[in-house]
mmCIF file of C-alpha atoms in Angstrom:
data_model
loop_
_atom_site.group_PDB
_atom_site.id
_atom_site.type_symbol
_atom_site.label_atom_id
_atom_site.label_comp_id
_atom_site.label_asym_id
_atom_site.label_seq_id
_atom_site.Cartn_x
_atom_site.Cartn_y
_atom_site.Cartn_z
ATOM 1 C CA GLY A 1 142.154 227.877 -37.071
ATOM 2 C CA ALA A 2 145.214 228.385 -34.886
ATOM 3 C CA GLY A 3 147.362 225.397 -34.178
ATOM 4 C CA VAL A 4 149.373 224.553 -31.094
ATOM 5 C CA SER A 5 151.754 227.327 -30.115
ATOM 6 C CA GLN A 6 154.715 227.232 -27.814
ATOM 7 C CA SER A 7 156.852 229.941 -26.269
ATOM 8 C CA PRO A 8 159.601 230.786 -26.175
ATOM 9 C CA ARG A 9 160.814 229.121 -29.342
ATOM 10 C CA TYR A 10 164.401 229.226 -28.080
ATOM 11 C CA LYS A 11 165.694 229.439 -24.544
ATOM 12 C CA VAL A 12 169.254 229.575 -23.330
ATOM 13 C CA ALA A 13 169.731 228.985 -19.623
ATOM 14 C CA LYS A 14 172.761 228.870 -17.448
ATOM 15 C CA ARG A 15 173.154 225.642 -15.483
ATOM 16 C CA GLY A 16 171.215 225.906 -12.281
ATOM 17 C CA GLN A 17 168.633 228.369 -13.546
ATOM 18 C CA ASP A 18 164.898 227.642 -13.514
ATOM 19 C CA VAL A 19 162.995 227.785 -16.805
ATOM 20 C CA ALA A 20 159.282 227.782 -17.730
ATOM 21 C CA LEU A 21 158.019 226.668 -21.093
ATOM 22 C CA ARG A 22 154.542 227.490 -22.225
ATOM 23 C CA CYS A 23 152.128 225.593 -24.451
ATOM 24 C CA ASP A 24 148.878 226.923 -25.891
ATOM 25 C CA PRO A 25 146.891 223.947 -27.248
ATOM 26 C CA ILE A 26 144.167 224.026 -29.837
ATOM 27 C CA SER A 27 141.016 225.445 -28.271
ATOM 28 C CA GLY A 28 138.709 222.732 -27.022
ATOM 29 C CA HIS A 29 141.299 219.955 -27.031
ATOM 30 C CA VAL A 30 140.936 217.774 -23.991
ATOM 31 C CA SER A 31 144.315 216.062 -24.004
ATOM 32 C CA LEU A 32 147.727 217.698 -23.761
ATOM 33 C CA PHE A 33 151.096 215.982 -23.970
ATOM 34 C CA TRP A 34 154.670 217.087 -23.330
ATOM 35 C CA TYR A 35 157.608 215.381 -25.000
ATOM 36 C CA GLN A 36 161.378 215.784 -24.875
ATOM 37 C CA GLN A 37 163.261 215.319 -28.110
ATOM 38 C CA ALA A 38 167.045 215.021 -28.078
ATOM 39 C CA LEU A 39 168.975 215.833 -31.239
ATOM 40 C CA GLY A 40 168.538 213.096 -33.851
ATOM 41 C CA GLN A 41 166.069 211.162 -31.695
ATOM 42 C CA GLY A 42 162.330 210.664 -31.652
ATOM 43 C CA PRO A 43 160.158 212.416 -29.068
ATOM 44 C CA GLU A 44 160.141 210.835 -25.585
ATOM 45 C CA PHE A 45 156.982 211.067 -23.546
ATOM 46 C CA LEU A 46 157.114 213.248 -20.442
ATOM 47 C CA THR A 47 153.600 213.787 -19.190
ATOM 48 C CA TYR A 48 149.913 213.820 -20.119
ATOM 49 C CA PHE A 49 146.947 215.913 -19.052
ATOM 50 C CA GLN A 50 143.282 215.294 -19.534
ATOM 51 C CA ASN A 51 141.756 218.722 -19.015
ATOM 52 C CA GLU A 52 143.392 219.967 -15.824
ATOM 53 C CA ALA A 53 144.167 216.534 -14.441
ATOM 54 C CA GLN A 54 147.707 215.222 -14.847
ATOM 55 C CA LEU A 55 146.969 211.562 -15.486
ATOM 56 C CA ASP A 56 150.425 210.337 -16.354
ATOM 57 C CA LYS A 57 153.790 211.850 -15.361
ATOM 58 C CA SER A 58 155.788 208.671 -15.640
ATOM 59 C CA GLY A 59 158.137 210.155 -18.223
ATOM 60 C CA LEU A 60 159.336 213.097 -16.195
ATOM 61 C CA PRO A 61 163.062 212.363 -15.737
ATOM 62 C CA SER A 62 163.437 213.814 -12.271
ATOM 63 C CA ASP A 63 161.682 215.820 -9.585
ATOM 64 C CA ARG A 64 163.242 218.914 -11.132
ATOM 65 C CA PHE A 65 160.558 218.646 -13.842
ATOM 66 C CA PHE A 66 157.074 219.868 -13.066
ATOM 67 C CA ALA A 67 154.075 220.477 -15.334
ATOM 68 C CA GLU A 68 150.720 222.042 -14.784
ATOM 69 C CA ARG A 69 147.542 222.881 -16.655
ATOM 70 C CA PRO A 70 145.481 224.600 -14.010
ATOM 71 C CA GLU A 71 142.492 225.620 -16.102
ATOM 72 C CA GLY A 72 142.539 222.801 -18.595
ATOM 73 C CA SER A 73 143.899 224.884 -21.435
ATOM 74 C CA VAL A 74 147.376 226.506 -21.299
ATOM 75 C CA SER A 75 150.130 224.334 -19.865
ATOM 76 C CA THR A 76 153.514 225.157 -18.420
ATOM 77 C CA LEU A 77 156.490 222.826 -18.127
ATOM 78 C CA LYS A 78 158.881 224.045 -15.474
ATOM 79 C CA ILE A 79 162.431 222.729 -15.067
ATOM 80 C CA GLN A 80 164.237 223.687 -11.889
ATOM 81 C CA ARG A 81 167.994 223.903 -11.462
ATOM 82 C CA THR A 82 168.597 223.082 -15.122
ATOM 83 C CA GLN A 83 171.435 220.706 -16.048
ATOM 84 C CA GLN A 84 173.244 220.341 -19.351
ATOM 85 C CA GLU A 85 171.467 217.054 -20.016
ATOM 86 C CA ASP A 86 168.184 218.937 -20.058
ATOM 87 C CA SER A 87 169.222 220.516 -23.372
ATOM 88 C CA ALA A 88 166.643 219.323 -25.904
ATOM 89 C CA VAL A 89 163.574 220.393 -27.846
ATOM 90 C CA TYR A 90 160.451 220.279 -25.726
ATOM 91 C CA LEU A 91 157.370 219.501 -27.801
ATOM 92 C CA CYS A 92 153.780 220.026 -26.794
ATOM 93 C CA ALA A 93 150.894 218.232 -28.511
ATOM 94 C CA SER A 94 147.118 218.378 -28.028
ATOM 95 C CA SER A 95 144.318 216.113 -29.141
ATOM 96 C CA LEU A 96 140.563 216.414 -29.168
ATOM 97 C CA GLY A 97 139.588 213.301 -27.244
ATOM 98 C CA ALA A 98 140.374 211.861 -23.870
ATOM 99 C CA THR A 99 141.984 208.541 -24.838
ATOM 100 C CA PRO A 100 145.725 208.787 -25.461
ATOM 101 C CA GLY A 101 146.588 207.477 -28.902
ATOM 102 C CA ALA A 102 143.035 207.227 -30.114
ATOM 103 C CA TYR A 103 142.908 210.722 -31.475
ATOM 104 C CA GLU A 104 145.186 212.666 -33.780
ATOM 105 C CA GLN A 105 147.914 214.633 -31.957
ATOM 106 C CA TYR A 106 148.694 218.097 -33.167
ATOM 107 C CA PHE A 107 152.166 219.249 -32.324
ATOM 108 C CA GLY A 108 153.544 222.673 -31.614
ATOM 109 C CA PRO A 109 156.855 223.878 -33.096
ATOM 110 C CA GLY A 110 158.733 223.100 -29.902
ATOM 111 C CA THR A 111 160.958 225.079 -27.546
ATOM 112 C CA ARG A 112 164.651 224.461 -28.046
ATOM 113 C CA LEU A 113 166.330 224.642 -24.638
ATOM 114 C CA THR A 114 170.089 224.993 -24.419
ATOM 115 C CA VAL A 115 171.699 224.813 -21.007
ATOM 116 C CA THR A 116 175.209 226.239 -20.852
ATOM 117 C CA LYS B 1 165.028 197.312 -26.345
ATOM 118 C CA ASN B 2 162.963 199.995 -28.010
ATOM 119 C CA GLN B 3 159.468 198.823 -28.689
ATOM 120 C CA VAL B 4 159.458 200.689 -32.025
ATOM 121 C CA GLU B 5 162.519 200.310 -34.204
ATOM 122 C CA GLN B 6 163.030 202.189 -37.451
ATOM 123 C CA SER B 7 165.439 201.648 -40.307
ATOM 124 C CA PRO B 8 167.478 202.930 -41.871
ATOM 125 C CA GLN B 9 168.606 205.570 -39.447
ATOM 126 C CA SER B 10 169.257 207.906 -42.395
ATOM 127 C CA LEU B 11 168.827 207.745 -46.148
ATOM 128 C CA ILE B 12 170.044 209.870 -49.060
ATOM 129 C CA ILE B 13 168.342 209.626 -52.425
ATOM 130 C CA LEU B 14 168.149 211.677 -55.601
ATOM 131 C CA GLU B 15 165.086 213.795 -56.360
ATOM 132 C CA GLY B 16 162.511 211.853 -58.326
ATOM 133 C CA LYS B 17 163.496 208.455 -56.915
ATOM 134 C CA ASN B 18 161.299 206.280 -54.722
ATOM 135 C CA CYS B 19 162.190 205.027 -51.248
ATOM 136 C CA THR B 20 160.846 202.848 -48.494
ATOM 137 C CA LEU B 21 161.276 203.356 -44.789
ATOM 138 C CA GLN B 22 160.799 200.496 -42.294
ATOM 139 C CA CYS B 23 159.233 200.277 -38.842
ATOM 140 C CA ASN B 24 159.327 197.155 -36.690
ATOM 141 C CA TYR B 25 157.411 197.139 -33.410
ATOM 142 C CA THR B 26 156.832 194.824 -30.483
ATOM 143 C CA VAL B 27 153.885 196.749 -28.984
ATOM 144 C CA SER B 28 150.981 194.316 -28.812
ATOM 145 C CA PRO B 29 148.131 194.765 -28.961
ATOM 146 C CA PHE B 30 147.859 198.228 -30.363
ATOM 147 C CA SER B 31 145.072 200.479 -31.493
ATOM 148 C CA ASN B 32 146.769 202.359 -34.305
ATOM 149 C CA LEU B 33 150.042 203.029 -36.055
ATOM 150 C CA ARG B 34 150.905 206.452 -37.389
ATOM 151 C CA TRP B 35 153.630 207.835 -39.598
ATOM 152 C CA TYR B 36 154.701 211.434 -38.950
ATOM 153 C CA LYS B 37 156.815 213.806 -40.939
ATOM 154 C CA GLN B 38 158.992 216.198 -38.978
ATOM 155 C CA ASP B 39 160.677 219.092 -40.821
ATOM 156 C CA THR B 40 163.738 220.605 -39.165
ATOM 157 C CA GLY B 41 162.764 223.049 -36.514
ATOM 158 C CA ARG B 42 159.112 222.028 -36.546
ATOM 159 C CA GLY B 43 156.822 219.665 -34.702
ATOM 160 C CA PRO B 44 155.762 216.323 -36.280
ATOM 161 C CA VAL B 45 152.818 216.323 -38.678
ATOM 162 C CA SER B 46 150.685 213.224 -39.197
ATOM 163 C CA LEU B 47 150.911 211.562 -42.631
ATOM 164 C CA THR B 48 148.928 208.351 -42.256
ATOM 165 C CA ILE B 49 147.094 206.393 -39.567
ATOM 166 C CA MET B 50 146.226 202.726 -39.705
ATOM 167 C CA THR B 51 144.252 200.610 -37.277
ATOM 168 C CA PHE B 52 145.132 197.020 -36.480
ATOM 169 C CA SER B 53 142.830 195.724 -39.221
ATOM 170 C CA GLU B 54 144.101 197.963 -42.021
ATOM 171 C CA ASN B 55 147.036 197.003 -44.197
ATOM 172 C CA THR B 56 147.529 200.010 -46.396
ATOM 173 C CA LYS B 57 146.819 203.733 -46.371
ATOM 174 C CA SER B 58 147.816 206.359 -48.916
ATOM 175 C CA ASN B 59 148.228 210.133 -48.660
ATOM 176 C CA GLY B 60 149.311 211.552 -52.012
ATOM 177 C CA ARG B 61 152.822 210.252 -52.751
ATOM 178 C CA TYR B 62 153.027 208.606 -49.335
ATOM 179 C CA THR B 63 151.798 204.992 -48.903
ATOM 180 C CA ALA B 64 152.000 203.201 -45.599
ATOM 181 C CA THR B 65 151.594 199.466 -45.242
ATOM 182 C CA LEU B 66 151.059 197.353 -42.133
ATOM 183 C CA ASP B 67 151.636 193.633 -41.566
ATOM 184 C CA ALA B 68 150.230 192.841 -38.152
ATOM 185 C CA ASP B 69 151.436 189.234 -38.313
ATOM 186 C CA THR B 70 155.121 190.213 -38.691
ATOM 187 C CA LYS B 71 154.656 193.487 -36.750
ATOM 188 C CA GLN B 72 156.145 195.527 -39.555
ATOM 189 C CA SER B 73 155.093 198.732 -41.227
ATOM 190 C CA SER B 74 156.643 200.580 -44.148
ATOM 191 C CA LEU B 75 156.304 204.049 -45.590
ATOM 192 C CA HIS B 76 156.835 204.261 -49.345
ATOM 193 C CA ILE B 77 157.531 207.639 -50.898
ATOM 194 C CA THR B 78 157.012 207.919 -54.627
ATOM 195 C CA ALA B 79 158.709 210.393 -56.989
ATOM 196 C CA SER B 80 160.549 212.128 -54.117
ATOM 197 C CA GLN B 81 160.763 215.913 -54.010
ATOM 198 C CA LEU B 82 163.249 218.212 -52.270
ATOM 199 C CA SER B 83 160.501 219.085 -49.746
ATOM 200 C CA ASP B 84 160.401 215.430 -48.634
ATOM 201 C CA SER B 85 163.710 216.009 -46.819
ATOM 202 C CA ALA B 86 162.702 215.515 -43.184
ATOM 203 C CA SER B 87 162.580 212.955 -40.403
ATOM 204 C CA TYR B 88 159.887 210.301 -40.623
ATOM 205 C CA ILE B 89 158.691 208.864 -37.337
ATOM 206 C CA CYS B 90 156.668 205.733 -36.754
ATOM 207 C CA VAL B 91 154.351 205.870 -33.715
ATOM 208 C CA VAL B 92 152.472 202.958 -32.233
ATOM 209 C CA SER B 93 149.621 203.571 -29.792
ATOM 210 C CA ASP B 94 147.712 201.499 -27.341
ATOM 211 C CA ASP B 95 147.171 202.968 -23.875
ATOM 212 C CA LYS B 96 150.628 204.442 -24.302
ATOM 213 C CA ILE B 97 152.049 206.322 -27.291
ATOM 214 C CA ILE B 98 155.457 205.017 -28.316
ATOM 215 C CA PHE B 99 157.637 206.840 -30.845
ATOM 216 C CA GLY B 100 160.384 205.416 -32.953
ATOM 217 C CA LYS B 101 163.648 207.308 -33.275
ATOM 218 C CA GLY B 102 162.860 208.228 -36.842
ATOM 219 C CA THR B 103 164.563 207.969 -40.204
ATOM 220 C CA ARG B 104 166.313 211.074 -41.487
ATOM 221 C CA LEU B 105 165.688 211.384 -45.252
ATOM 222 C CA HIS B 106 167.762 213.676 -47.441
ATOM 223 C CA ILE B 107 166.669 214.334 -50.996
ATOM 224 C CA LEU B 108 169.455 215.581 -53.309
ATOM 225 C CA PRO B 109 168.730 217.626 -56.421
#
């Protein structure tokens, strides 16, 4: 079956622009995670959804970052007024169950965001 | 201090050789520890998962070990292949999921 897909795969934004990154999880997966991965680093947690409920957004670095999953499937990560430090790969992962960490996470290929 | 520390940061070995990657963690208690492989330009893919009570798990040429007393895990790769060139990430989960920074492995022909 289809895995997790993300779009766009690459995004170049001028500083100050808003961007929207999309994640299509595996169908039926309850949990959805967003991560930020800087070059040469491991993924850093941003936010977590259980169905449409955003249960943890403690990793969002500022109020310029906003995520939603209105119907409990597709999710969008929006970054307003992008800054150069936002340049990173944004990874989305989904898992079947509701308990973070208890179920296998399946990752998408990521969106590489470059802010110029 | 990062709760999941990996070493070495990077490693270069010749094709066919074995290698061992290390993961030290302070997360306690935890429900499981996973090793992921991340190819360049791709998302991480799970290699092994171990619960607190397990001390070894194999997946082909990959063998992970876990010592809960010393809070250490290792990933041993046997008879390395060029396709093993990737980042290997240790992840410890309880109610949070905490990623290490990864070890970048380069296999030379």
